[in-house]
Tab-separated table of C-alpha atoms and ligand atoms in Angstrom:
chain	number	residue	atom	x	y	z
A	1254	UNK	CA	8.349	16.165	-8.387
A	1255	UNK	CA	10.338	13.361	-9.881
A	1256	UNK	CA	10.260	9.960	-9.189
A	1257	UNK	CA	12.882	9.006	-6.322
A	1258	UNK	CA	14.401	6.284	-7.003
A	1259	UNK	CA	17.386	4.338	-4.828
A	1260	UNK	CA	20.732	4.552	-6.534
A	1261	UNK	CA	22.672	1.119	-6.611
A	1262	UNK	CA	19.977	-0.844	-5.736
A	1263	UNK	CA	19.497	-4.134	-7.390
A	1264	UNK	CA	15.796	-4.853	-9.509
A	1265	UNK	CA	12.907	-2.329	-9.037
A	1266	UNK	CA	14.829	0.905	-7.505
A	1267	UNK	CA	10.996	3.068	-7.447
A	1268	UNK	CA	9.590	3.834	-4.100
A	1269	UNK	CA	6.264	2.152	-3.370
A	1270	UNK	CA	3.361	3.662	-0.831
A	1271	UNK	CA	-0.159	3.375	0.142
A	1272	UNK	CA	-3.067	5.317	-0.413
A	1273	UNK	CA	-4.094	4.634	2.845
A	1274	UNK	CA	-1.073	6.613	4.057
A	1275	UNK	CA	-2.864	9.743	3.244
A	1276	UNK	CA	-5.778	9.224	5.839
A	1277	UNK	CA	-7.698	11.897	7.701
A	1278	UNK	CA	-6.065	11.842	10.714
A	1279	UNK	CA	-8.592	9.665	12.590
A	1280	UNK	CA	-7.741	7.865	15.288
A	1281	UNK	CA	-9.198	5.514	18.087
A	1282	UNK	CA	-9.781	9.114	19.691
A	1283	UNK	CA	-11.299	11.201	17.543
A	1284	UNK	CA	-12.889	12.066	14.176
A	1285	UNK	CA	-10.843	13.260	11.139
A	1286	UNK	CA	-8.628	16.865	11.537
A	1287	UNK	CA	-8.137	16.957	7.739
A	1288	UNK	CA	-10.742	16.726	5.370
A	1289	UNK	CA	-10.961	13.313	3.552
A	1290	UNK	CA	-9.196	13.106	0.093
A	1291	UNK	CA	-11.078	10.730	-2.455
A	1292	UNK	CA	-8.761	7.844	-2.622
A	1293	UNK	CA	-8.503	8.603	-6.272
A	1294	UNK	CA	-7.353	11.733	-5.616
A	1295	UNK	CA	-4.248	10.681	-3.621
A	1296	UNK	CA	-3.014	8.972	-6.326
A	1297	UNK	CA	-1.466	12.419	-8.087
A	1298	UNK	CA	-0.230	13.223	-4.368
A	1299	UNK	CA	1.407	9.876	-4.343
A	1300	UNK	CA	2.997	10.884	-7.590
A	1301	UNK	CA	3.965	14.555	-6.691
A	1302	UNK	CA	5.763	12.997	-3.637
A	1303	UNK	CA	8.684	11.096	-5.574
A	1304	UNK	CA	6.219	7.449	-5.411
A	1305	UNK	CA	6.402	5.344	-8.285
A	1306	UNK	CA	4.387	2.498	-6.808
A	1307	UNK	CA	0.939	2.564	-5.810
A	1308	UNK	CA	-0.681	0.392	-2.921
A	1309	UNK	CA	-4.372	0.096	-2.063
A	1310	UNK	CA	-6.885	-2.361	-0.584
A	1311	UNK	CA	-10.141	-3.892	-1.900
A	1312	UNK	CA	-12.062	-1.369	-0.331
A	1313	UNK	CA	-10.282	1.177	-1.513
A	1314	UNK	CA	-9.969	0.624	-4.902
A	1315	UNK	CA	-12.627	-2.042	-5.740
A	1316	UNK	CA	-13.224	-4.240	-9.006
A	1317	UNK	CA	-15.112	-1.239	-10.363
A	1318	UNK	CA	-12.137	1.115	-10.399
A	1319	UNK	CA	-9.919	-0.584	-12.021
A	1320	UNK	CA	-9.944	1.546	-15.507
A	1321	UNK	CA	-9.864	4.392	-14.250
A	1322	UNK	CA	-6.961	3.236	-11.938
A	1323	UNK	CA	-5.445	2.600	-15.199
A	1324	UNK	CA	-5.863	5.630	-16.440
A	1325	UNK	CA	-4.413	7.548	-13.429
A	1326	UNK	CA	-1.334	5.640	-13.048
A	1327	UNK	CA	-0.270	5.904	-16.592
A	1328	UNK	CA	-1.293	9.437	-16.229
A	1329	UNK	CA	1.260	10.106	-13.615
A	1330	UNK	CA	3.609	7.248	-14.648
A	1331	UNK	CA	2.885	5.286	-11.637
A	1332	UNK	CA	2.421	1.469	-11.595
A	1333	UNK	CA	0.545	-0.380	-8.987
A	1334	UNK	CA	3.061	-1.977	-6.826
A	1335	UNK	CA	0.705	-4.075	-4.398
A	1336	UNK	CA	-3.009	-4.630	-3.599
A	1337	UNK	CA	-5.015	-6.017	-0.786
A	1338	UNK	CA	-8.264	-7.426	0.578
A	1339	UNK	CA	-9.340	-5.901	3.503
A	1340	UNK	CA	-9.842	-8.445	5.716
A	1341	UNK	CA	-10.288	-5.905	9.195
A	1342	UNK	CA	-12.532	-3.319	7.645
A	1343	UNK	CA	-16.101	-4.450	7.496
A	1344	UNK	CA	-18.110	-5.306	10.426
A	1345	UNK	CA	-18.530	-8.811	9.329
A	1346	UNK	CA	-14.980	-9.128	9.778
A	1347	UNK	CA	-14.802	-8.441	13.275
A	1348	UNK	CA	-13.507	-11.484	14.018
A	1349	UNK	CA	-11.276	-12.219	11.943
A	1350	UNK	CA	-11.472	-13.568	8.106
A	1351	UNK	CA	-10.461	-16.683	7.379
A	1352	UNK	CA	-10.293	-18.066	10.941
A	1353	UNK	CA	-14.105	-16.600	12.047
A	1354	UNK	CA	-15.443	-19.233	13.573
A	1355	UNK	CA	-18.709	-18.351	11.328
A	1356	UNK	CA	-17.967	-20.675	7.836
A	1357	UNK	CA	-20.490	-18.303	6.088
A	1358	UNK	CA	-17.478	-15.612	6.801
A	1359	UNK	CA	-14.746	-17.624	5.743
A	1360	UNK	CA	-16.648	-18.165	2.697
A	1361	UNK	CA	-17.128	-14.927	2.035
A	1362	UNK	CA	-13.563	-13.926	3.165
A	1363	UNK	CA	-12.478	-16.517	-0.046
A	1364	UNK	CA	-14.378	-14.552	-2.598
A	1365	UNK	CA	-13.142	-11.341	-1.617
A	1366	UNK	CA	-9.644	-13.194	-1.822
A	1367	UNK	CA	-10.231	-14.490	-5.253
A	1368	UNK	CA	-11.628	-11.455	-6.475
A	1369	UNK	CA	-8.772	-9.391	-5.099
A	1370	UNK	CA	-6.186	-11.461	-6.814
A	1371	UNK	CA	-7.913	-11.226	-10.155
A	1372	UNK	CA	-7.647	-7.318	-9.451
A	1373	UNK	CA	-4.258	-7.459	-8.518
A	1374	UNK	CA	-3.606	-9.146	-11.918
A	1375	UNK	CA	-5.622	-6.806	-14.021
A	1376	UNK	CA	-3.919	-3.438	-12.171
A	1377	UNK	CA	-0.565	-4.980	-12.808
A	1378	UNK	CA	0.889	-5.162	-9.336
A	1379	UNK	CA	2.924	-8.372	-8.730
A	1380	UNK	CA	2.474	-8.547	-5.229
A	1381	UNK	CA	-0.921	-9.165	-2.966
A	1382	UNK	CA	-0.467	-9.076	0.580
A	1383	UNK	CA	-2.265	-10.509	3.104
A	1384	UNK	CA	-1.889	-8.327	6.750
A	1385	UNK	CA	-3.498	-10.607	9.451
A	1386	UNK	CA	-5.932	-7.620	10.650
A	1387	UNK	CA	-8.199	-9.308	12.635
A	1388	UNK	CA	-7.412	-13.128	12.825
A	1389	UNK	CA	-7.076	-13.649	15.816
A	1390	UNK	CA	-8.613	-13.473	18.874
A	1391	UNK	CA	-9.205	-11.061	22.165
A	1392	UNK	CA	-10.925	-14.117	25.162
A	1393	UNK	CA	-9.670	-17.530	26.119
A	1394	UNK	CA	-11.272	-19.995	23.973
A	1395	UNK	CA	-13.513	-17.759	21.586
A	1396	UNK	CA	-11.598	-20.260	18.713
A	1397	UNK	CA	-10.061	-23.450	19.055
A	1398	UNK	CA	-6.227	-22.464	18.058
A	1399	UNK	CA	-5.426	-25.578	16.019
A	1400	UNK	CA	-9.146	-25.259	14.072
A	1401	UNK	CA	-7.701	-21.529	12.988
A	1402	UNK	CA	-4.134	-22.657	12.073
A	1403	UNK	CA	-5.943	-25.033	9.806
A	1404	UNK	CA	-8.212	-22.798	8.768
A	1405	UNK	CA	-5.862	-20.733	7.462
A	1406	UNK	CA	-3.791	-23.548	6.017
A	1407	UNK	CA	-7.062	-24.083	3.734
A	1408	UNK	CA	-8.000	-20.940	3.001
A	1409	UNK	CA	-4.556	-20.142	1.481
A	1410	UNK	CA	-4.343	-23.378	-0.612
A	1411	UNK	CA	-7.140	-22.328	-1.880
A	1412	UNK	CA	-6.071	-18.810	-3.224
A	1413	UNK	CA	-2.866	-20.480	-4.466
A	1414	UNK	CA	-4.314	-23.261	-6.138
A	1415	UNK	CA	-7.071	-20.524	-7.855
A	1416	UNK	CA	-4.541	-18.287	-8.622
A	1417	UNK	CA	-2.295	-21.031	-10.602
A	1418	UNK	CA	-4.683	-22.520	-12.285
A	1419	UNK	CA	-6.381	-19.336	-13.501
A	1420	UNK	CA	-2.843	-17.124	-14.417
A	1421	UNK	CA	-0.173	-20.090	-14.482
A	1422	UNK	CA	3.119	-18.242	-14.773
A	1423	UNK	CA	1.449	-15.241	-14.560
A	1424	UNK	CA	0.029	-15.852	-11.348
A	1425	UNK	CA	0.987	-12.674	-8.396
A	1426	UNK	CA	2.711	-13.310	-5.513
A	1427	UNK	CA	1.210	-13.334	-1.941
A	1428	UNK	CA	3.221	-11.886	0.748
A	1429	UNK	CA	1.798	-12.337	4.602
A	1430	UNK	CA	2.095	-9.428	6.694
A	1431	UNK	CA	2.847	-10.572	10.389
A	1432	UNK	CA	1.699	-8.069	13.327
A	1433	UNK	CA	1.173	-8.913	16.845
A	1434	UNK	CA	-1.124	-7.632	18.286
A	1435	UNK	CA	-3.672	-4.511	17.309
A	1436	UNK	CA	-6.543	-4.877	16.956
A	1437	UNK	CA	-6.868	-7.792	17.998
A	1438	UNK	CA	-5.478	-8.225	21.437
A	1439	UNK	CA	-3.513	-11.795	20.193
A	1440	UNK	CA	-3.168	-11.514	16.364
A	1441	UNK	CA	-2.137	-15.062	14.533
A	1442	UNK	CA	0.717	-14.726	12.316
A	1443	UNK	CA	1.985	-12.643	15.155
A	1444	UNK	CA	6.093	-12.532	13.508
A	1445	UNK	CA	7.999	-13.628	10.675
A	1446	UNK	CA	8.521	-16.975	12.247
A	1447	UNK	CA	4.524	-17.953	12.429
A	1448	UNK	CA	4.299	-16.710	8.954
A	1449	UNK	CA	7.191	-18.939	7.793
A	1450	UNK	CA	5.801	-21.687	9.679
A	1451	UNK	CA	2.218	-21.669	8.165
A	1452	UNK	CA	4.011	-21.993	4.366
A	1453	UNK	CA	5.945	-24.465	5.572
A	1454	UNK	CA	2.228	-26.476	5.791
A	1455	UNK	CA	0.788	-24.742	3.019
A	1456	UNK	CA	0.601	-27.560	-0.036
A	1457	UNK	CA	3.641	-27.775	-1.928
A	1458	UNK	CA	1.901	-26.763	-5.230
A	1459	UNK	CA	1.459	-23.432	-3.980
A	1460	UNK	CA	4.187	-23.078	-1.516
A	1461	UNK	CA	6.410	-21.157	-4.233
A	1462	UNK	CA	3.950	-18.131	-4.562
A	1463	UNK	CA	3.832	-17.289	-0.659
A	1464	UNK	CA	6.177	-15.411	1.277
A	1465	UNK	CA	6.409	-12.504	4.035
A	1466	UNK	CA	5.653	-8.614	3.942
A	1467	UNK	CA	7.932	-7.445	6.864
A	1468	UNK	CA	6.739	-4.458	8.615
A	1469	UNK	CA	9.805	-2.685	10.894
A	1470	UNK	CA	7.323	-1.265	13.068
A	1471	UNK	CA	5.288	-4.714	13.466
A	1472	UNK	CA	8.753	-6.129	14.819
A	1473	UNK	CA	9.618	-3.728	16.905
A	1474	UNK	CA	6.038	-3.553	18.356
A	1475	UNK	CA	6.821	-7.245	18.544
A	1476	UNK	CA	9.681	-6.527	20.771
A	1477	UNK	CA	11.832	-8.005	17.765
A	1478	UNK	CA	14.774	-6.739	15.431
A	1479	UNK	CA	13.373	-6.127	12.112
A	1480	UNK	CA	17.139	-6.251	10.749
A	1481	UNK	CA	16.978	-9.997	11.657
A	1482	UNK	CA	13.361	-10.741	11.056
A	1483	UNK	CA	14.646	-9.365	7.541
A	1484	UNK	CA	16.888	-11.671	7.262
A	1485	UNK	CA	15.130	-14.839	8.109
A	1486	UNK	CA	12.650	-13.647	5.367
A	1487	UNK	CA	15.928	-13.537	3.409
A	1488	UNK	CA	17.281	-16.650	3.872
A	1489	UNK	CA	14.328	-18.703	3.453
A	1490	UNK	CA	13.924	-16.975	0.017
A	1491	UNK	CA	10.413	-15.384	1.304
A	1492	UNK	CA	11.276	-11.785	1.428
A	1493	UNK	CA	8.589	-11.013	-1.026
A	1494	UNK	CA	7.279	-7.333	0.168
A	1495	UNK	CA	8.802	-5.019	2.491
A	1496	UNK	CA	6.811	-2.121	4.660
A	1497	UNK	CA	9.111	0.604	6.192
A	1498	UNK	CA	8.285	2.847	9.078
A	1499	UNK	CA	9.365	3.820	12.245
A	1500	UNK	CA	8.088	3.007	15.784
A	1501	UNK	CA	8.677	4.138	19.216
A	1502	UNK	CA	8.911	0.893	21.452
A	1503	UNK	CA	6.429	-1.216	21.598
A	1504	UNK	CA	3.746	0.646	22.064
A	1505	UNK	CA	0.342	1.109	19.920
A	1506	UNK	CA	1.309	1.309	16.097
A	1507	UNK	CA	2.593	4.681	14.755
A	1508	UNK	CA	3.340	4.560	11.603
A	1509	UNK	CA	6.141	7.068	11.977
A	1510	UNK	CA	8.269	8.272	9.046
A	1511	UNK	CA	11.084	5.191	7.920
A	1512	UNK	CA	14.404	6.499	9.127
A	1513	UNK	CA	13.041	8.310	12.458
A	1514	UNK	CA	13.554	6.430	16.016
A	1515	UNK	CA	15.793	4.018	14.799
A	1516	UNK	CA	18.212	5.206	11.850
A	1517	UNK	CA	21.329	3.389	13.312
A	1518	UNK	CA	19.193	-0.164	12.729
A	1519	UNK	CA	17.643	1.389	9.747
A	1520	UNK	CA	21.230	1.717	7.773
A	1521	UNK	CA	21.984	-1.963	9.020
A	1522	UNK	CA	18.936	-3.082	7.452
A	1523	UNK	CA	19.828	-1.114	4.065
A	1524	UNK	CA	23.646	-2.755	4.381
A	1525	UNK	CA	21.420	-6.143	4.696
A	1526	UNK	CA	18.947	-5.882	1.635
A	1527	UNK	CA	22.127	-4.403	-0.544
A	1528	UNK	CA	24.376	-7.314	0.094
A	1529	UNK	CA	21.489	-9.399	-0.390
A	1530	UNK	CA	20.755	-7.752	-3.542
A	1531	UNK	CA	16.948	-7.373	-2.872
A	1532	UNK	CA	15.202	-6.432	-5.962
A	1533	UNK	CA	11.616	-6.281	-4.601
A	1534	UNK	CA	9.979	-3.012	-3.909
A	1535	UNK	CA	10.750	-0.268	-0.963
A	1536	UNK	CA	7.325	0.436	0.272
A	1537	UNK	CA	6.400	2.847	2.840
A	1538	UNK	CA	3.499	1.898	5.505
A	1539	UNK	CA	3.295	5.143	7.250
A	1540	UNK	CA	0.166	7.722	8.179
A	1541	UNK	CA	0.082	11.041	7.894
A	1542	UNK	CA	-0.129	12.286	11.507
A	1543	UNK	CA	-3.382	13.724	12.603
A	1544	UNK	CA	-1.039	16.700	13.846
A	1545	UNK	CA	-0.519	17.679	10.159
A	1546	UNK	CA	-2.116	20.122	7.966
A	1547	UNK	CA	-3.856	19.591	5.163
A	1548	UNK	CA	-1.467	21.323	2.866
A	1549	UNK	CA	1.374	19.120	4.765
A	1550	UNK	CA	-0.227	15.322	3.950
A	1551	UNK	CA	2.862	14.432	2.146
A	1552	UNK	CA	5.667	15.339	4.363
A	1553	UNK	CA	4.910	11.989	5.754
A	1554	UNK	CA	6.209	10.549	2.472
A	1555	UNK	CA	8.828	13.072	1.714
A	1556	UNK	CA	10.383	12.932	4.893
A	1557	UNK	CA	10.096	9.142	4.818
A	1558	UNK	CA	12.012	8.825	1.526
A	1559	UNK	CA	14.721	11.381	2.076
A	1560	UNK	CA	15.469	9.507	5.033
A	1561	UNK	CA	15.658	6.185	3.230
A	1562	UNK	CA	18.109	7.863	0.387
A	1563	UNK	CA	19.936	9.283	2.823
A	1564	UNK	CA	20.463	5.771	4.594
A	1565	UNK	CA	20.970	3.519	1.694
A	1566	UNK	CA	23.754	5.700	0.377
A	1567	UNK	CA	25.699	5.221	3.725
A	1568	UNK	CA	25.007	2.301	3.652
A	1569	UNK	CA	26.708	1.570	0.443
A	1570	UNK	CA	29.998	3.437	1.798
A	1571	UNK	CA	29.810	1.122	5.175
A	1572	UNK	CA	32.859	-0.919	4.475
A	1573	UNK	CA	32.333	-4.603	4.214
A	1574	UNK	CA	35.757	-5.653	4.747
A	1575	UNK	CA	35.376	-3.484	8.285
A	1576	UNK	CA	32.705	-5.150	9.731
A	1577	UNK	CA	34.006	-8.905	8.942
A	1578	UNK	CA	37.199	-7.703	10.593
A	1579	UNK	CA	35.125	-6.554	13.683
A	1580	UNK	CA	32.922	-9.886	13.432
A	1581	UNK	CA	36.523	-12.349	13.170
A	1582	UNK	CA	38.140	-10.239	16.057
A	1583	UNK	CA	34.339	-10.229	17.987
A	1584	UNK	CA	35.322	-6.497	18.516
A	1585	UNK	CA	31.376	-5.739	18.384
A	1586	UNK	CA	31.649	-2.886	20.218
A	1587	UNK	CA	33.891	-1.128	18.057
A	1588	UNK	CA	31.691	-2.286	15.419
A	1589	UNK	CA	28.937	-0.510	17.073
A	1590	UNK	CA	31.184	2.509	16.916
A	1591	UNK	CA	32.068	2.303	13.386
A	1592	UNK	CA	27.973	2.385	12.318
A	1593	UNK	CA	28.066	5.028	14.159
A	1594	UNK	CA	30.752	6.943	12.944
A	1595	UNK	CA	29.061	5.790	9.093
A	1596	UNK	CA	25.733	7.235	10.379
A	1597	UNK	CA	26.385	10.760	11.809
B	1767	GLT	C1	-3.226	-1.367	7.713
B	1767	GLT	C2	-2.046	-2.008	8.396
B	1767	GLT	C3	-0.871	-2.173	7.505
B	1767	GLT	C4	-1.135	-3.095	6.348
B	1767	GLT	C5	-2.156	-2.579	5.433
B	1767	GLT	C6	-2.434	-3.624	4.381
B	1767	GLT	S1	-3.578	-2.022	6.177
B	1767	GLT	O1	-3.009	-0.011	7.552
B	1767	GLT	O2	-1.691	-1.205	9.518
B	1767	GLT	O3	0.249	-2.622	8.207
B	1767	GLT	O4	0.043	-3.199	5.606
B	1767	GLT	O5	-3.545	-4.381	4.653
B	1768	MN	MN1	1.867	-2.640	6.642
């Protein structure tokens, strides 16, 4: 298959997704229903499902990889679109990375950080995020609050200030992934707001090179609207990274194909990033269900983008002039029923 690509959009118009999205099917449950596919291996999937950009963690793709990463994406004509330490993985992460109370984990949380953003550099992906995994905390008191906040505040400085002084202009950008809660029972950097707040304290030298990876489902799980946790991002020039999927409530995370439970929000948020002329990357975050067949691991991604092509182009024909009629005559019902009428 070809890569699909987003017609009209502004900047990088590729479809980004991880290789993590291809999983198993494990779950907090049960074992696998699928067998495992090398994470190597899903790269050509990626590719034969429309992807142009490739995402992976640390511990997925790992320092050692990294030529023959090379060779596979220009093999398939991918590029790598955003990479990331795992900070929730290993055991001596349990509780959390850089706000473990244990400084021998922190420490070691650091290196992995450093190391991941000289991998990011070398595989050519302009983004690294950072999802908050397991900062955070499940028992009254296990961390002092304000020690973690600052915690974090260092720990971040530090990979800015590394990652400036080592790449300069070149240096990628870091994009913080708020979720609320799962696994961790409280997670810091629960929303876009948290996340906007910690760069706010971050020092100003590095302030520039962090901003927010958005996750729909992370909102909604949240009990937010993404469309206007979008926006903030937006407006405070920090929409660096965007993860779309779908989520039913607010419930455990699903990781359901973009475009599913809530396409009526989904083509307000396309009308959003198009006026704003977003250039960054459409990346998926979703997981193949453990319902699905071996033979049907991609349908996930297929489904996922033919739902977000589908959107974005009525969301280009949603007339602007319209909606700030409806917004000056606060006829926001009607306005509801004009989405509508743009949607089915
Ligand atoms: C994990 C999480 C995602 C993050 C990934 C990056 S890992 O699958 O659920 O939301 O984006 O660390
Ligand atoms: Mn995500």
């Amino acid at each position: 298959m070809s890569k699909i690509t987003i017609p009209s959009k502004a900047g990088k118009t590729g479809i980004g997704a991880g290789v993590w999205n291809l999983g198993p099917g494990r779950d907090p449950f049960g074992g696998p229903t699928r067998k495992e596919i090398p994470i190597l291996k899903r790269i050509p999937l990626l590719a034969q499902s429309g992807i142009t950009y490739v995402e992976a963690h640390d511990v997925e793709i790992g320092p050692r990889d990294v030529a023959k990463t090379q060779k596979l994406l220009k093999q398939y004509g991918l590029k790598m679109g955003m990479y990331t330490p795992s900070f929730f993985a290993a055991p001596v992460f349990k509780d959390g990375a850089m706000t473990s109370n244990d400084s021998k984990v922190r420490k070691l949380a650091l290196k992995n950080a450093l190391q991941a953003v000289d991998v990011t550099v070398e595989l050519g992906a302009e983004v690294m995020v950072f999802w908050n995994g397991r900062e955070g905390f499940d028992f009254m008191l296990a961390k002092n609050g304000q020690d973690s906040i600052r915690r974090m505040i260092e720990g971040f400085n530090a990979v800015g200030a590394y990652a400036l002084e080592k790449y300069g202009k070149k240096a990628p950008r870091f994009a913080m992934e708020p979720k609320p809660n799962e696994p961790r029972a409280n997670m810091y950097l629960s929303n876009v707001g948290e996340v906007l707040y910690l760069i706010s304290r971050l020092d100003p030298a590095v302030q520039p090179l962090f901003g927010v990876n958005p996750e729909t489902a992370h909102s909604r799980m949240a009990g937010l609207d993404y469309v206007w946790d979008v926006e903030l991002c937006l407006e405070a020039g920090k929409l660096f990274h965007i993860h779309l999927n779908s989520q039913d409530t607010t419930r455990y995370d699903q990781d359901l194909p973009f475009g599913y439970t809530e396409p009526l929000k989904d083509l307000a948020l396309c009308v959003v990033l198009q006026d704003a002329k977003w250039e960054g990357i459409l990346a998926f975050d979703v997981k193949a269900p453990r319902t699905d067949a071996q033979k049907d691991i991609t349908d996930i991604l297929t489904t996922s983008a033919a739902n977000l092509r589908r959107l974005w182009a009525k969301a280009l024909k949603v007339d602007r002039k319209k909606v700030a009629a409806f917004r000056t005559s606060g006829r926001y019902t009607a306005l509801a029923g004009y989405l509508a009428e743009c949607l089915y």
